[in-house]
Coordinates of C-alpha atoms in Angstrom, one line a residue:
L1 CA 7.6 86.0 44.9
S2 CA 7.5 86.0 48.7
C3 CA 7.1 89.0 51.5
V4 CA 7.0 86.1 54.3
P5 CA 9.4 87.7 56.9
G6 CA 13.0 86.3 56.3
H7 CA 12.2 84.8 52.9
E8 CA 11.3 88.0 51.0
S9 CA 11.8 88.2 47.2
V10 CA 14.7 90.4 45.8
V11 CA 13.8 92.6 42.6
A12 CA 16.0 91.3 39.7
E13 CA 15.6 94.3 37.3
G14 CA 14.2 97.7 36.8
P15 CA 13.9 100.7 39.0
F16 CA 14.1 98.5 42.3
K17 CA 16.8 96.0 41.2
G18 CA 18.2 94.9 44.1
K19 CA 15.5 95.8 47.0
N20 CA 13.8 93.5 49.0
F21 CA 10.1 93.1 48.6
H22 CA 9.3 93.8 52.0
E23 CA 11.0 97.3 51.9
I24 CA 8.9 98.0 48.7
M25 CA 6.0 97.4 50.1
L26 CA 6.9 99.5 53.1
S27 CA 6.6 102.4 51.0
Y28 CA 4.5 101.4 47.8
A29 CA 1.7 99.7 49.2
K30 CA -1.3 101.6 47.9
E31 CA 0.2 101.4 44.2
I32 CA 1.2 97.7 44.8
L33 CA -1.9 96.5 46.3
G34 CA -4.8 99.7 45.2
E35 CA -6.8 101.2 47.5
R36 CA -9.5 98.3 47.7
L37 CA -6.5 95.8 48.9
L38 CA -4.8 98.4 51.1
N39 CA -7.9 98.8 53.2
K40 CA -8.1 94.7 53.4
Y41 CA -4.7 93.7 53.8
G42 CA -2.5 96.7 55.3
K43 CA 0.9 96.5 54.2
D44 CA 1.3 92.9 54.1
F45 CA 1.2 91.1 50.3
P46 CA -1.7 88.5 50.5
L47 CA -0.1 86.0 48.3
L48 CA 3.0 83.8 48.0
I49 CA 4.6 81.8 44.8
K50 CA 6.8 79.6 44.6
L51 CA 8.2 76.8 42.1
I52 CA 8.9 73.3 43.9
D53 CA 10.8 70.6 42.4
S54 CA 10.7 68.0 44.9
A55 CA 13.5 65.3 44.8
D56 CA 11.9 63.2 47.3
D57 CA 8.4 62.6 49.0
L58 CA 7.5 65.5 50.7
S59 CA 5.9 65.5 54.0
I60 CA 2.1 65.2 54.8
Q61 CA 0.2 68.4 56.0
V62 CA -3.1 70.6 56.4
H63 CA -3.2 74.4 56.9
P64 CA -6.2 76.2 58.9
D65 CA -8.7 78.2 57.4
D66 CA -8.6 82.1 58.2
K67 CA -10.9 81.4 61.4
L68 CA -9.0 78.5 63.3
A69 CA -5.6 80.7 61.8
A70 CA -6.8 84.0 63.6
K71 CA -7.8 82.0 66.4
R72 CA -4.5 80.1 67.0
H73 CA -2.0 82.1 65.1
H74 CA -3.1 85.7 64.9
C75 CA -2.9 85.7 61.0
Q76 CA -4.7 84.2 57.9
G77 CA -4.9 80.7 56.7
K78 CA -3.7 79.1 54.0
T79 CA -5.7 77.7 50.8
E80 CA -3.3 77.0 47.5
M81 CA -2.9 75.7 44.0
W82 CA -0.6 73.3 42.2
I83 CA 0.4 73.6 38.5
S84 CA 2.1 70.7 37.4
I85 CA 4.9 71.7 34.9
D86 CA 7.2 68.6 34.2
P87 CA 6.2 65.6 36.3
A88 CA 8.6 62.8 36.1
D89 CA 6.5 59.6 35.0
D90 CA 5.7 58.0 37.6
A91 CA 5.2 61.4 39.8
Y92 CA 2.0 61.4 41.8
L93 CA 0.4 63.8 44.5
Y94 CA -1.9 63.2 47.4
S95 CA -5.0 65.1 47.6
G96 CA -8.0 65.0 50.3
F97 CA -9.2 61.6 51.3
N98 CA -10.2 58.3 49.2
K99 CA -13.0 57.6 51.7
V100 CA -14.5 59.3 54.9
I101 CA -12.9 58.4 57.8
S102 CA -12.9 59.6 61.5
A103 CA -10.5 61.7 63.5
E104 CA -10.0 58.3 65.6
E105 CA -9.5 56.5 62.5
Y106 CA -6.9 59.6 61.5
R107 CA -5.0 59.1 64.7
S108 CA -4.6 55.5 64.5
R109 CA -3.5 55.1 61.1
I110 CA -0.9 58.2 61.6
A111 CA 0.2 55.8 64.3
D112 CA 0.6 52.5 62.9
N113 CA 1.8 54.2 59.4
T114 CA -0.9 53.4 57.0
I115 CA -2.2 56.8 56.6
V116 CA -1.2 57.1 53.0
D117 CA -3.8 54.1 52.3
T118 CA -6.3 56.8 52.8
L119 CA -5.3 59.7 50.8
G120 CA -6.4 60.3 47.1
K121 CA -3.6 59.8 45.1
Y122 CA -3.5 60.9 41.6
Y123 CA -0.2 60.3 39.2
T124 CA 0.2 64.0 37.7
Q125 CA 0.1 64.8 34.2
K126 CA 1.5 68.0 32.6
D127 CA -1.0 70.8 33.0
D128 CA -2.9 69.5 36.0
V129 CA -4.6 71.7 38.2
F130 CA -4.7 70.8 41.6
F131 CA -7.1 73.3 44.0
L132 CA -6.3 72.6 48.0
P133 CA -8.4 74.5 50.1
A134 CA -8.0 75.2 53.6
G135 CA -8.8 71.9 55.5
R136 CA -7.8 69.4 52.3
V137 CA -4.8 67.4 53.3
H138 CA -2.0 66.9 50.7
S139 CA 1.3 66.1 50.0
I140 CA 3.7 66.3 46.9
G141 CA 5.5 63.0 45.8
K142 CA 8.6 62.6 44.6
G143 CA 9.2 63.5 41.2
N144 CA 7.3 66.6 40.6
F145 CA 7.8 70.0 39.6
V146 CA 5.2 72.1 40.3
L147 CA 4.2 76.0 40.6
E148 CA 2.2 76.7 44.1
I149 CA -0.1 79.5 44.5
Q150 CA -1.1 80.2 48.1
Q151 CA -2.3 82.9 50.9
S152 CA 0.6 84.4 51.7
S153 CA 1.2 82.6 55.4
D154 CA 3.6 79.8 56.9
I155 CA 1.4 78.0 58.9
T156 CA 1.5 74.3 58.3
Y157 CA 0.6 71.5 60.3
R158 CA 2.7 68.2 59.7
I159 CA 0.7 65.3 60.1
Y160 CA 2.8 62.6 58.8
D161 CA 6.8 62.3 57.4
Y162 CA 7.4 59.1 56.4
D163 CA 9.3 58.4 60.0
R164 CA 12.4 60.2 58.6
R165 CA 14.9 61.2 61.1
D166 CA 18.1 63.6 61.1
A167 CA 21.4 62.7 61.4
Q168 CA 21.0 63.1 65.4
G169 CA 18.1 60.1 65.1
N170 CA 15.3 63.1 65.7
A171 CA 12.0 63.1 64.1
R172 CA 10.6 66.3 62.8
Q173 CA 7.5 67.4 65.1
L174 CA 4.1 66.3 64.0
H175 CA 1.0 68.4 64.7
V176 CA -1.4 65.7 64.8
E177 CA -3.5 67.0 67.6
E178 CA -3.4 70.6 66.2
S179 CA -4.5 69.1 62.4
I180 CA -7.7 67.4 63.9
D181 CA -10.1 70.9 63.7
A182 CA -8.1 71.9 61.0
I183 CA -9.1 68.6 58.9
D184 CA -12.1 68.0 56.3
F185 CA -12.5 64.5 56.9
S186 CA -15.3 64.7 54.6
D187 CA -13.0 65.7 51.6
T188 CA -13.0 63.1 48.9
D189 CA -15.4 64.4 46.1
S190 CA -13.8 67.5 44.7
A191 CA -9.7 66.4 45.4
A192 CA -9.1 65.0 41.8
P193 CA -7.3 67.6 39.2
S194 CA -8.7 69.6 36.7
K195 CA -6.6 70.4 33.3
I196 CA -5.4 73.8 31.8
K197 CA -7.6 74.6 28.6
W198 CA -4.6 77.1 26.7
I199 CA -6.5 79.4 24.5
E200 CA -4.1 81.5 22.1
N201 CA -4.0 85.0 23.5
H202 CA -6.9 84.7 26.0
E203 CA -7.0 84.4 30.3
E204 CA -8.6 81.4 30.6
I205 CA -9.8 81.0 34.1
I206 CA -8.1 77.9 36.0
A207 CA -9.2 78.5 39.8
D208 CA -11.3 80.9 41.5
C209 CA -11.6 81.9 44.9
N210 CA -11.7 84.9 47.6
Y211 CA -7.9 84.6 47.6
F212 CA -6.5 84.4 44.1
T213 CA -7.8 84.2 40.5
T214 CA -5.6 82.2 38.3
S215 CA -5.5 81.8 34.7
A216 CA -3.6 80.4 31.8
I217 CA -2.3 82.2 28.8
A218 CA -0.8 80.5 25.6
V219 CA 0.9 83.9 24.1
K220 CA 1.4 84.1 20.5
E221 CA 3.4 86.6 19.8
N222 CA 1.6 89.6 21.4
V223 CA -1.4 89.7 23.9
N224 CA -2.8 93.4 25.7
I225 CA -4.0 92.9 29.2
D226 CA -6.4 95.5 30.0
L227 CA -5.8 96.3 34.1
S228 CA -7.6 99.1 34.5
K229 CA -10.9 97.8 36.0
R230 CA -8.9 94.9 38.2
D231 CA -8.0 97.1 40.9
S232 CA -5.9 94.6 42.1
F233 CA -1.9 93.9 41.4
T234 CA -1.6 90.7 38.7
I235 CA 1.3 88.4 39.2
I236 CA 2.8 86.9 35.7
A237 CA 4.7 84.0 35.8
S238 CA 6.3 82.3 32.7
I239 CA 6.2 78.5 32.9
E240 CA 7.3 78.0 29.4
G241 CA 9.0 79.6 27.0
D242 CA 10.5 83.1 27.6
A243 CA 8.4 86.1 27.8
Q244 CA 8.5 89.6 27.0
L245 CA 6.9 92.3 29.0
T246 CA 6.3 95.9 27.9
D247 CA 4.5 98.3 30.4
A248 CA 2.2 101.2 30.0
N249 CA 4.9 103.5 29.9
G250 CA 7.3 101.5 27.0
E251 CA 9.3 100.1 29.7
H252 CA 10.8 96.4 28.5
Y253 CA 11.6 93.7 30.8
N254 CA 12.3 90.2 30.1
L255 CA 10.7 87.2 31.7
P256 CA 12.6 83.8 31.4
Q257 CA 10.9 80.7 31.6
G258 CA 10.9 79.9 35.4
T259 CA 10.5 83.4 36.3
V260 CA 7.7 85.7 38.0
A261 CA 6.8 89.5 37.2
L262 CA 4.6 91.6 39.6
I263 CA 2.0 94.3 38.1
P264 CA 1.3 96.7 40.2
A265 CA -2.3 97.8 40.7
S266 CA -1.2 101.5 39.3
M267 CA -0.3 99.7 35.9
P268 CA -3.4 100.1 33.7
R269 CA -2.2 97.6 31.0
I270 CA 0.8 95.4 30.1
Q271 CA 1.5 93.6 26.6
I272 CA 3.1 90.3 26.7
G273 CA 5.1 89.2 24.0
G274 CA 6.8 86.0 22.7
N275 CA 5.8 82.6 22.0
C276 CA 5.4 81.1 25.8
K277 CA 3.1 80.2 28.2
I278 CA 1.9 82.4 31.1
I279 CA 0.1 82.0 34.5
T280 CA -1.7 85.0 35.9
S281 CA -3.0 85.6 39.5
Y282 CA -4.8 88.6 41.0
I283 CA -7.6 89.0 43.6
K284 CA -11.1 89.9 42.8

């Protein structure tokens, strides 16, 4: 679910089928966001949702917070989270550091290809939840399949890329010096994952911050969610089993496993049917 310029999602079904997300936001931002979030974000949709299937180790990176991103890039920063859906037996992620290091050691370890030795390495299991505030160094290793929920920002400082080269022998650009002001070098204590607690027909919060509130629901037959006091859009992602959505007007929509629905702030309630596992996200 993306409204990032050049990467906009296209609606799969319903009255706006075939339209891209940016077009819809231009005309219906108030209905989608609600008055509160419209005043805060204008017509920019504030979240970005991805499914990532890592066939190889992805680059090690960090994202700036809002203050640094505004200063350097005139945009918001990036806090994000990962939900592990289907990891390979030996899959792992890097999150935070395993010890406090200095900026000098950081530069040195990138130069001598030992930066991974300083990172928190976690072998992933199904339903692991990794919260990644801006400033936390992180990377997705080979064999992971994750749902990523994040601020809608494409500002990334790539700090290490395993010395990979393209066909012309060129390395991708690194942002070592730019990243130093963004990194929390003392980030060692809270980088480990938590675990989803699935509760039948109940939104159980698994991450809660200024940028998003994310919950997990184990749907058994039918669950009704009251959205009338939320004053926010709600994103629904089906990560296990196929769901059926019924809106407040009685319209029905299928939500197969691996798909995402955007419920506008103007919708007072939604019913989810089926036997499935759902992730929801909204902004408090």
